[in-house]
mmCIF file with all atom_site columns, C-alpha atoms in Angstrom:
data_model
loop_
_atom_site.group_PDB
_atom_site.id
_atom_site.type_symbol
_atom_site.label_atom_id
_atom_site.label_alt_id
_atom_site.label_comp_id
_atom_site.label_asym_id
_atom_site.label_entity_id
_atom_site.label_seq_id
_atom_site.pdbx_PDB_ins_code
_atom_site.Cartn_x
_atom_site.Cartn_y
_atom_site.Cartn_z
_atom_site.occupancy
_atom_site.B_iso_or_equiv
_atom_site.pdbx_formal_charge
_atom_site.auth_seq_id
_atom_site.auth_comp_id
_atom_site.auth_asym_id
_atom_site.auth_atom_id
_atom_site.pdbx_PDB_model_num
ATOM 1   C CA . MET A 1 1   ? -0.004 0.026   -0.047 1.00 0.00 ? 1   MET A CA 1
ATOM 2   C CA . THR A 1 2   ? 1.286  3.390   -0.557 1.00 0.00 ? 2   THR A CA 1
ATOM 3   C CA . ILE A 1 3   ? 0.453  6.778   1.263  1.00 0.00 ? 3   ILE A CA 1
ATOM 4   C CA . CYS A 1 4   ? 0.958  10.049  -0.720 1.00 0.00 ? 4   CYS A CA 1
ATOM 5   C CA . THR A 1 5   ? 1.965  12.880  1.549  1.00 0.00 ? 5   THR A CA 1
ATOM 6   C CA . GLN A 1 6   ? 2.324  16.307  0.152  1.00 0.00 ? 6   GLN A CA 1
ATOM 7   C CA . ASN A 1 7   ? 6.087  15.556  -0.322 1.00 0.00 ? 7   ASN A CA 1
ATOM 8   C CA . SER A 1 8   ? 6.684  12.280  -1.004 1.00 0.00 ? 8   SER A CA 1
ATOM 9   C CA . SER A 1 9   ? 5.141  8.657   -1.074 1.00 0.00 ? 9   SER A CA 1
ATOM 10  C CA . VAL A 1 10  ? 5.551  6.298   1.617  1.00 0.00 ? 10  VAL A CA 1
ATOM 11  C CA . HIS A 1 11  ? 5.567  2.151   0.693  1.00 0.00 ? 11  HIS A CA 1
ATOM 12  C CA . LYS A 1 12  ? 6.312  0.992   4.283  1.00 0.00 ? 12  LYS A CA 1
ATOM 13  C CA . GLY A 1 13  ? 4.922  2.357   7.542  1.00 0.00 ? 13  GLY A CA 1
ATOM 14  C CA . VAL A 1 14  ? 3.221  5.564   8.399  1.00 0.00 ? 14  VAL A CA 1
ATOM 15  C CA . PRO A 1 15  ? 4.634  8.968   7.383  1.00 0.00 ? 15  PRO A CA 1
ATOM 16  C CA . GLN A 1 16  ? 6.936  10.657  9.606  1.00 0.00 ? 16  GLN A CA 1
ATOM 17  C CA . GLY A 1 17  ? 4.790  12.687  12.284 1.00 0.00 ? 17  GLY A CA 1
ATOM 18  C CA . SER A 1 18  ? 1.699  10.984  11.643 1.00 0.00 ? 18  SER A CA 1
ATOM 19  C CA . ILE A 1 19  ? -0.753 11.024  14.711 1.00 0.00 ? 19  ILE A CA 1
ATOM 20  C CA . LEU A 1 20  ? -1.078 7.119   13.887 1.00 0.00 ? 20  LEU A CA 1
ATOM 21  C CA . GLY A 1 21  ? 2.760  6.460   14.105 1.00 0.00 ? 21  GLY A CA 1
ATOM 22  C CA . PRO A 1 22  ? 3.435  6.239   18.178 1.00 0.00 ? 22  PRO A CA 1
ATOM 23  C CA . LEU A 1 23  ? 0.499  3.996   18.551 1.00 0.00 ? 23  LEU A CA 1
ATOM 24  C CA . LEU A 1 24  ? 0.831  1.771   15.550 1.00 0.00 ? 24  LEU A CA 1
ATOM 25  C CA . PHE A 1 25  ? 4.598  1.626   16.928 1.00 0.00 ? 25  PHE A CA 1
ATOM 26  C CA . ILE A 1 26  ? 3.855  0.654   20.816 1.00 0.00 ? 26  ILE A CA 1
ATOM 27  C CA . MET A 1 27  ? 0.772  -2.048  19.561 1.00 0.00 ? 27  MET A CA 1
ATOM 28  C CA . TYR A 1 28  ? 3.971  -3.586  17.059 1.00 0.00 ? 28  TYR A CA 1
ATOM 29  C CA . ILE A 1 29  ? 6.475  -3.577  20.018 1.00 0.00 ? 29  ILE A CA 1
ATOM 30  C CA . ASN A 1 30  ? 4.128  -4.591  22.768 1.00 0.00 ? 30  ASN A CA 1
ATOM 31  C CA . ASP A 1 31  ? 5.480  -8.087  22.893 1.00 0.00 ? 31  ASP A CA 1
ATOM 32  C CA . VAL A 1 32  ? 9.356  -7.534  22.795 1.00 0.00 ? 32  VAL A CA 1
ATOM 33  C CA . GLY A 1 33  ? 9.868  -7.671  26.678 1.00 0.00 ? 33  GLY A CA 1
ATOM 34  C CA . GLN A 1 34  ? 7.101  -11.127 26.847 1.00 0.00 ? 34  GLN A CA 1
ATOM 35  C CA . ASN A 1 35  ? 10.259 -13.897 26.864 1.00 0.00 ? 35  ASN A CA 1
ATOM 36  C CA . VAL A 1 36  ? 12.263 -12.113 29.087 1.00 0.00 ? 36  VAL A CA 1
ATOM 37  C CA . SER A 1 37  ? 12.666 -13.663 32.532 1.00 0.00 ? 37  SER A CA 1
ATOM 38  C CA . ASP A 1 38  ? 14.823 -12.781 35.672 1.00 0.00 ? 38  ASP A CA 1
ATOM 39  C CA . ALA A 1 39  ? 14.778 -8.917  33.980 1.00 0.00 ? 39  ALA A CA 1
ATOM 40  C CA . ASN A 1 40  ? 12.728 -6.072  34.237 1.00 0.00 ? 40  ASN A CA 1
ATOM 41  C CA . MET A 1 41  ? 12.091 -3.834  30.814 1.00 0.00 ? 41  MET A CA 1
ATOM 42  C CA . HIS A 1 42  ? 10.393 -0.250  30.648 1.00 0.00 ? 42  HIS A CA 1
ATOM 43  C CA . PHE A 1 43  ? 9.530  1.133   26.832 1.00 0.00 ? 43  PHE A CA 1
ATOM 44  C CA . TYR A 1 44  ? 9.138  4.961   26.612 1.00 0.00 ? 44  TYR A CA 1
ATOM 45  C CA . ALA A 1 45  ? 8.289  5.293   22.822 1.00 0.00 ? 45  ALA A CA 1
ATOM 46  C CA . ASP A 1 46  ? 11.288 3.823   21.180 1.00 0.00 ? 46  ASP A CA 1
ATOM 47  C CA . ASP A 1 47  ? 13.562 3.877   24.066 1.00 0.00 ? 47  ASP A CA 1
ATOM 48  C CA . THR A 1 48  ? 13.790 0.718   25.893 1.00 0.00 ? 48  THR A CA 1
ATOM 49  C CA . ILE A 1 49  ? 15.604 -0.474  29.424 1.00 0.00 ? 49  ILE A CA 1
ATOM 50  C CA . ILE A 1 50  ? 16.251 -3.218  30.763 1.00 0.00 ? 50  ILE A CA 1
ATOM 51  C CA . TYR A 1 51  ? 17.282 -3.829  34.324 1.00 0.00 ? 51  TYR A CA 1
ATOM 52  C CA . GLY A 1 52  ? 18.094 -6.353  36.757 1.00 0.00 ? 52  GLY A CA 1
ATOM 53  C CA . PHE A 1 53  ? 19.861 -7.223  39.732 1.00 0.00 ? 53  PHE A CA 1
ATOM 54  C CA . GLY A 1 54  ? 22.315 -10.145 41.195 1.00 0.00 ? 54  GLY A CA 1
ATOM 55  C CA . SER A 1 55  ? 23.982 -11.559 44.236 1.00 0.00 ? 55  SER A CA 1
ATOM 56  C CA . SER A 1 56  ? 27.499 -10.134 42.081 1.00 0.00 ? 56  SER A CA 1
ATOM 57  C CA . PRO A 1 57  ? 28.117 -7.855  39.018 1.00 0.00 ? 57  PRO A CA 1
ATOM 58  C CA . THR A 1 58  ? 28.910 -11.178 36.835 1.00 0.00 ? 58  THR A CA 1
ATOM 59  C CA . ASP A 1 59  ? 25.696 -12.435 37.606 1.00 0.00 ? 59  ASP A CA 1
ATOM 60  C CA . THR A 1 60  ? 23.836 -9.399  37.015 1.00 0.00 ? 60  THR A CA 1
ATOM 61  C CA . VAL A 1 61  ? 25.684 -8.886  33.735 1.00 0.00 ? 61  VAL A CA 1
ATOM 62  C CA . GLU A 1 62  ? 25.226 -12.636 32.418 1.00 0.00 ? 62  GLU A CA 1
ATOM 63  C CA . LEU A 1 63  ? 21.382 -12.090 33.455 1.00 0.00 ? 63  LEU A CA 1
ATOM 64  C CA . LEU A 1 64  ? 21.205 -8.602  31.564 1.00 0.00 ? 64  LEU A CA 1
ATOM 65  C CA . GLN A 1 65  ? 23.025 -10.570 28.208 1.00 0.00 ? 65  GLN A CA 1
ATOM 66  C CA . LYS A 1 66  ? 20.570 -13.118 28.266 1.00 0.00 ? 66  LYS A CA 1
ATOM 67  C CA . ALA A 1 67  ? 17.738 -10.786 28.345 1.00 0.00 ? 67  ALA A CA 1
ATOM 68  C CA . PHE A 1 68  ? 19.562 -8.690  25.893 1.00 0.00 ? 68  PHE A CA 1
ATOM 69  C CA . ASP A 1 69  ? 19.663 -11.257 23.487 1.00 0.00 ? 69  ASP A CA 1
ATOM 70  C CA . VAL A 1 70  ? 16.050 -12.636 23.562 1.00 0.00 ? 70  VAL A CA 1
ATOM 71  C CA . VAL A 1 71  ? 14.970 -8.692  22.909 1.00 0.00 ? 71  VAL A CA 1
ATOM 72  C CA . GLN A 1 72  ? 17.411 -8.620  19.892 1.00 0.00 ? 72  GLN A CA 1
ATOM 73  C CA . HIS A 1 73  ? 16.608 -12.097 18.589 1.00 0.00 ? 73  HIS A CA 1
ATOM 74  C CA . THR A 1 74  ? 12.556 -10.597 18.752 1.00 0.00 ? 74  THR A CA 1
ATOM 75  C CA . PHE A 1 75  ? 13.765 -7.258  17.008 1.00 0.00 ? 75  PHE A CA 1
ATOM 76  C CA . LEU A 1 76  ? 15.000 -9.675  14.141 1.00 0.00 ? 76  LEU A CA 1
ATOM 77  C CA . GLN A 1 77  ? 11.694 -11.212 14.347 1.00 0.00 ? 77  GLN A CA 1
ATOM 78  C CA . LEU A 1 78  ? 9.910  -7.941  14.125 1.00 0.00 ? 78  LEU A CA 1
ATOM 79  C CA . LYS A 1 79  ? 12.381 -6.577  11.638 1.00 0.00 ? 79  LYS A CA 1
ATOM 80  C CA . LEU A 1 80  ? 13.546 -3.799  13.574 1.00 0.00 ? 80  LEU A CA 1
ATOM 81  C CA . VAL A 1 81  ? 17.058 -2.708  13.959 1.00 0.00 ? 81  VAL A CA 1
ATOM 82  C CA . LEU A 1 82  ? 19.072 -1.989  17.055 1.00 0.00 ? 82  LEU A CA 1
ATOM 83  C CA . ASN A 1 83  ? 21.349 0.879   16.871 1.00 0.00 ? 83  ASN A CA 1
ATOM 84  C CA . ALA A 1 84  ? 24.195 -0.437  18.764 1.00 0.00 ? 84  ALA A CA 1
ATOM 85  C CA . ASP A 1 85  ? 25.915 3.036   18.994 1.00 0.00 ? 85  ASP A CA 1
ATOM 86  C CA . LYS A 1 86  ? 23.162 4.109   21.156 1.00 0.00 ? 86  LYS A CA 1
ATOM 87  C CA . THR A 1 87  ? 22.797 1.386   23.315 1.00 0.00 ? 87  THR A CA 1
ATOM 88  C CA . LYS A 1 88  ? 24.691 1.634   26.867 1.00 0.00 ? 88  LYS A CA 1
ATOM 89  C CA . LEU A 1 89  ? 25.315 -0.167  29.800 1.00 0.00 ? 89  LEU A CA 1
ATOM 90  C CA . MET A 1 90  ? 25.396 1.304   32.947 1.00 0.00 ? 90  MET A CA 1
ATOM 91  C CA . LEU A 1 91  ? 26.250 -0.944  36.092 1.00 0.00 ? 91  LEU A CA 1
ATOM 92  C CA . PHE A 1 92  ? 25.383 0.266   39.628 1.00 0.00 ? 92  PHE A CA 1
ATOM 93  C CA . SER A 1 93  ? 27.376 -1.498  42.827 1.00 0.00 ? 93  SER A CA 1
ATOM 94  C CA . LYS A 1 94  ? 28.707 -0.395  45.605 1.00 0.00 ? 94  LYS A CA 1
ATOM 95  C CA . PRO A 1 95  ? 32.196 -1.965  45.183 1.00 0.00 ? 95  PRO A CA 1
ATOM 96  C CA . ARG A 1 96  ? 33.654 0.884   42.523 1.00 0.00 ? 96  ARG A CA 1
ATOM 97  C CA . LYS A 1 97  ? 37.393 -0.577  41.722 1.00 0.00 ? 97  LYS A CA 1
ATOM 98  C CA . GLY A 1 98  ? 37.193 -2.064  38.320 1.00 0.00 ? 98  GLY A CA 1
ATOM 99  C CA . LEU A 1 99  ? 33.663 -2.579  38.168 1.00 0.00 ? 99  LEU A CA 1
ATOM 100 C CA . GLN A 1 100 ? 33.060 -0.869  34.893 1.00 0.00 ? 100 GLN A CA 1
ATOM 101 C CA . LYS A 1 101 ? 35.900 -2.123  32.775 1.00 0.00 ? 101 LYS A CA 1
ATOM 102 C CA . THR A 1 102 ? 35.797 -5.636  33.635 1.00 0.00 ? 102 THR A CA 1
ATOM 103 C CA . HIS A 1 103 ? 31.755 -6.743  32.778 1.00 0.00 ? 103 HIS A CA 1
ATOM 104 C CA . THR A 1 104 ? 30.296 -5.846  29.649 1.00 0.00 ? 104 THR A CA 1
ATOM 105 C CA . VAL A 1 105 ? 27.431 -7.442  27.182 1.00 0.00 ? 105 VAL A CA 1
ATOM 106 C CA . PHE A 1 106 ? 27.622 -7.352  23.279 1.00 0.00 ? 106 PHE A CA 1
ATOM 107 C CA . THR A 1 107 ? 25.321 -7.612  20.407 1.00 0.00 ? 107 THR A CA 1
ATOM 108 C CA . LEU A 1 108 ? 24.265 -10.856 18.365 1.00 0.00 ? 108 LEU A CA 1
ATOM 109 C CA . GLU A 1 109 ? 26.905 -9.399  15.892 1.00 0.00 ? 109 GLU A CA 1
ATOM 110 C CA . GLY A 1 110 ? 29.811 -9.690  18.864 1.00 0.00 ? 110 GLY A CA 1
ATOM 111 C CA . ASN A 1 111 ? 29.964 -6.163  19.318 1.00 0.00 ? 111 ASN A CA 1
ATOM 112 C CA . GLU A 1 112 ? 30.435 -4.738  22.519 1.00 0.00 ? 112 GLU A CA 1
ATOM 113 C CA . ILE A 1 113 ? 28.184 -2.300  24.082 1.00 0.00 ? 113 ILE A CA 1
ATOM 114 C CA . GLU A 1 114 ? 29.845 0.706   25.322 1.00 0.00 ? 114 GLU A CA 1
ATOM 115 C CA . VAL A 1 115 ? 29.834 1.044   29.293 1.00 0.00 ? 115 VAL A CA 1
ATOM 116 C CA . VAL A 1 116 ? 28.917 4.209   30.732 1.00 0.00 ? 116 VAL A CA 1
ATOM 117 C CA . GLN A 1 117 ? 29.132 6.071   33.935 1.00 0.00 ? 117 GLN A CA 1
ATOM 118 C CA . SER A 1 118 ? 26.707 8.490   33.059 1.00 0.00 ? 118 SER A CA 1
ATOM 119 C CA . TYR A 1 119 ? 23.726 8.746   30.932 1.00 0.00 ? 119 TYR A CA 1
ATOM 120 C CA . LYS A 1 120 ? 20.681 10.872  29.890 1.00 0.00 ? 120 LYS A CA 1
ATOM 121 C CA . TYR A 1 121 ? 17.458 9.050   30.061 1.00 0.00 ? 121 TYR A CA 1
ATOM 122 C CA . LEU A 1 122 ? 14.016 10.881  29.666 1.00 0.00 ? 122 LEU A CA 1
ATOM 123 C CA . GLY A 1 123 ? 15.596 14.519  30.644 1.00 0.00 ? 123 GLY A CA 1
ATOM 124 C CA . ILE A 1 124 ? 17.198 12.948  33.939 1.00 0.00 ? 124 ILE A CA 1
ATOM 125 C CA . LEU A 1 125 ? 21.143 12.560  33.853 1.00 0.00 ? 125 LEU A CA 1
ATOM 126 C CA . LEU A 1 126 ? 22.025 9.409   35.750 1.00 0.00 ? 126 LEU A CA 1
ATOM 127 C CA . ASP A 1 127 ? 25.357 8.507   36.950 1.00 0.00 ? 127 ASP A CA 1
ATOM 128 C CA . ASP A 1 128 ? 26.403 5.421   38.288 1.00 0.00 ? 128 ASP A CA 1
ATOM 129 C CA . THR A 1 129 ? 26.547 6.254   41.929 1.00 0.00 ? 129 THR A CA 1
ATOM 130 C CA . LEU A 1 130 ? 22.899 7.879   41.756 1.00 0.00 ? 130 LEU A CA 1
ATOM 131 C CA . THR A 1 131 ? 24.065 11.056  43.356 1.00 0.00 ? 131 THR A CA 1
ATOM 132 C CA . PHE A 1 132 ? 22.616 13.124  40.538 1.00 0.00 ? 132 PHE A CA 1
ATOM 133 C CA . LYS A 1 133 ? 25.602 15.315  41.089 1.00 0.00 ? 133 LYS A CA 1
ATOM 134 C CA . ALA A 1 134 ? 26.196 15.826  37.345 1.00 0.00 ? 134 ALA A CA 1
ATOM 135 C CA . HIS A 1 135 ? 22.365 16.035  37.066 1.00 0.00 ? 135 HIS A CA 1
ATOM 136 C CA . ILE A 1 136 ? 22.145 19.172  39.041 1.00 0.00 ? 136 ILE A CA 1
ATOM 137 C CA . GLU A 1 137 ? 25.566 20.445  37.842 1.00 0.00 ? 137 GLU A CA 1
ATOM 138 C CA . ASN A 1 138 ? 23.899 20.511  34.171 1.00 0.00 ? 138 ASN A CA 1
ATOM 139 C CA . LEU A 1 139 ? 20.730 22.017  35.369 1.00 0.00 ? 139 LEU A CA 1
ATOM 140 C CA . VAL A 1 140 ? 22.690 24.911  37.115 1.00 0.00 ? 140 VAL A CA 1
ATOM 141 C CA . ASN A 1 141 ? 24.885 25.445  34.091 1.00 0.00 ? 141 ASN A CA 1
ATOM 142 C CA . LYS A 1 142 ? 22.059 26.184  31.891 1.00 0.00 ? 142 LYS A CA 1
ATOM 143 C CA . PRO A 1 143 ? 21.098 29.435  33.249 1.00 0.00 ? 143 PRO A CA 1
ATOM 144 C CA . LYS A 1 144 ? 25.135 30.391  33.838 1.00 0.00 ? 144 LYS A CA 1
ATOM 145 C CA . LEU A 1 145 ? 25.153 30.084  30.123 1.00 0.00 ? 145 LEU A CA 1
ATOM 146 C CA . LYS A 1 146 ? 22.603 31.988  29.324 1.00 0.00 ? 146 LYS A CA 1
ATOM 147 C CA . LEU A 1 147 ? 22.761 34.760  32.142 1.00 0.00 ? 147 LEU A CA 1
ATOM 148 C CA . GLY A 1 148 ? 26.595 34.792  30.939 1.00 0.00 ? 148 GLY A CA 1
ATOM 149 C CA . PHE A 1 149 ? 25.332 35.797  27.110 1.00 0.00 ? 149 PHE A CA 1
ATOM 150 C CA . LEU A 1 150 ? 23.039 38.233  27.977 1.00 0.00 ? 150 LEU A CA 1
ATOM 151 C CA . PHE A 1 151 ? 26.006 39.945  30.374 1.00 0.00 ? 151 PHE A CA 1
ATOM 152 C CA . ARG A 1 152 ? 28.462 39.984  27.528 1.00 0.00 ? 152 ARG A CA 1
ATOM 153 C CA . ASN A 1 153 ? 26.010 41.590  25.350 1.00 0.00 ? 153 ASN A CA 1
ATOM 154 C CA . LYS A 1 154 ? 24.550 44.094  27.538 1.00 0.00 ? 154 LYS A CA 1
ATOM 155 C CA . PHE A 1 155 ? 25.713 46.979  25.953 1.00 0.00 ? 155 PHE A CA 1
ATOM 156 C CA . CYS A 1 156 ? 23.545 46.023  22.698 1.00 0.00 ? 156 CYS A CA 1
ATOM 157 C CA . PHE A 1 157 ? 20.225 46.094  24.276 1.00 0.00 ? 157 PHE A CA 1
ATOM 158 C CA . SER A 1 158 ? 17.786 49.102  24.341 1.00 0.00 ? 158 SER A CA 1
ATOM 159 C CA . VAL A 1 159 ? 16.453 50.453  27.607 1.00 0.00 ? 159 VAL A CA 1
ATOM 160 C CA . GLU A 1 160 ? 13.468 49.199  26.646 1.00 0.00 ? 160 GLU A CA 1
ATOM 161 C CA . VAL A 1 161 ? 14.350 45.437  26.009 1.00 0.00 ? 161 VAL A CA 1
ATOM 162 C CA . LYS A 1 162 ? 16.700 45.801  29.418 1.00 0.00 ? 162 LYS A CA 1
ATOM 163 C CA . SER A 1 163 ? 13.322 46.889  31.572 1.00 0.00 ? 163 SER A CA 1
ATOM 164 C CA . VAL A 1 164 ? 11.359 43.780  29.488 1.00 0.00 ? 164 VAL A CA 1
ATOM 165 C CA . LEU A 1 165 ? 14.014 41.054  30.517 1.00 0.00 ? 165 LEU A CA 1
ATOM 166 C CA . SER A 1 166 ? 14.158 42.722  34.031 1.00 0.00 ? 166 SER A CA 1
ATOM 167 C CA . LEU A 1 167 ? 18.210 41.987  33.994 1.00 0.00 ? 167 LEU A CA 1
ATOM 168 C CA . GLN A 1 168 ? 18.511 44.854  36.701 1.00 0.00 ? 168 GLN A CA 1
ATOM 169 C CA . HIS A 1 169 ? 17.506 42.557  39.274 1.00 0.00 ? 169 HIS A CA 1
ATOM 170 C CA . PHE A 1 170 ? 20.587 40.222  38.534 1.00 0.00 ? 170 PHE A CA 1
ATOM 171 C CA . ASN A 1 171 ? 23.127 43.490  38.678 1.00 0.00 ? 171 ASN A CA 1
ATOM 172 C CA . LEU A 1 172 ? 23.828 42.561  34.924 1.00 0.00 ? 172 LEU A CA 1
ATOM 173 C CA . PHE A 1 173 ? 23.399 46.184  33.949 1.00 0.00 ? 173 PHE A CA 1
#
């Protein structure tokens, strides 16, 4: 079936930005985690998180590898492509020495999944110590950058713009 849009024809799926797209995608991937045991999965749009816990980091990584293999096989059956470059592994554990470098997960093709110490998921910057320090620093730096821009360019603004922006409260002018 071909669906014609203003700019192009779509021969598979639905047009980009279609209101049906997200609903059909959710229905299509609904059973991806059905055969995953001993691990948990959460889906948000096209983001998938597999997580689990074990008595040791080695046990946990083995559990995650098995779950990841099941998900990859399901993706193949559904003709979905896994973007291995966007796939990350983060381990949370009390012992810190050597943990991140000695444990890893692989794709079905044998590619090693990158181990990270922090990852931004749904707008929250998670770190492997769960301190949220990196997330807070990121939030604090955003307004600092904007205020710095305004401060460096304060002489370019008219009096009217300065009053609208109410930057006098920040002692920038």
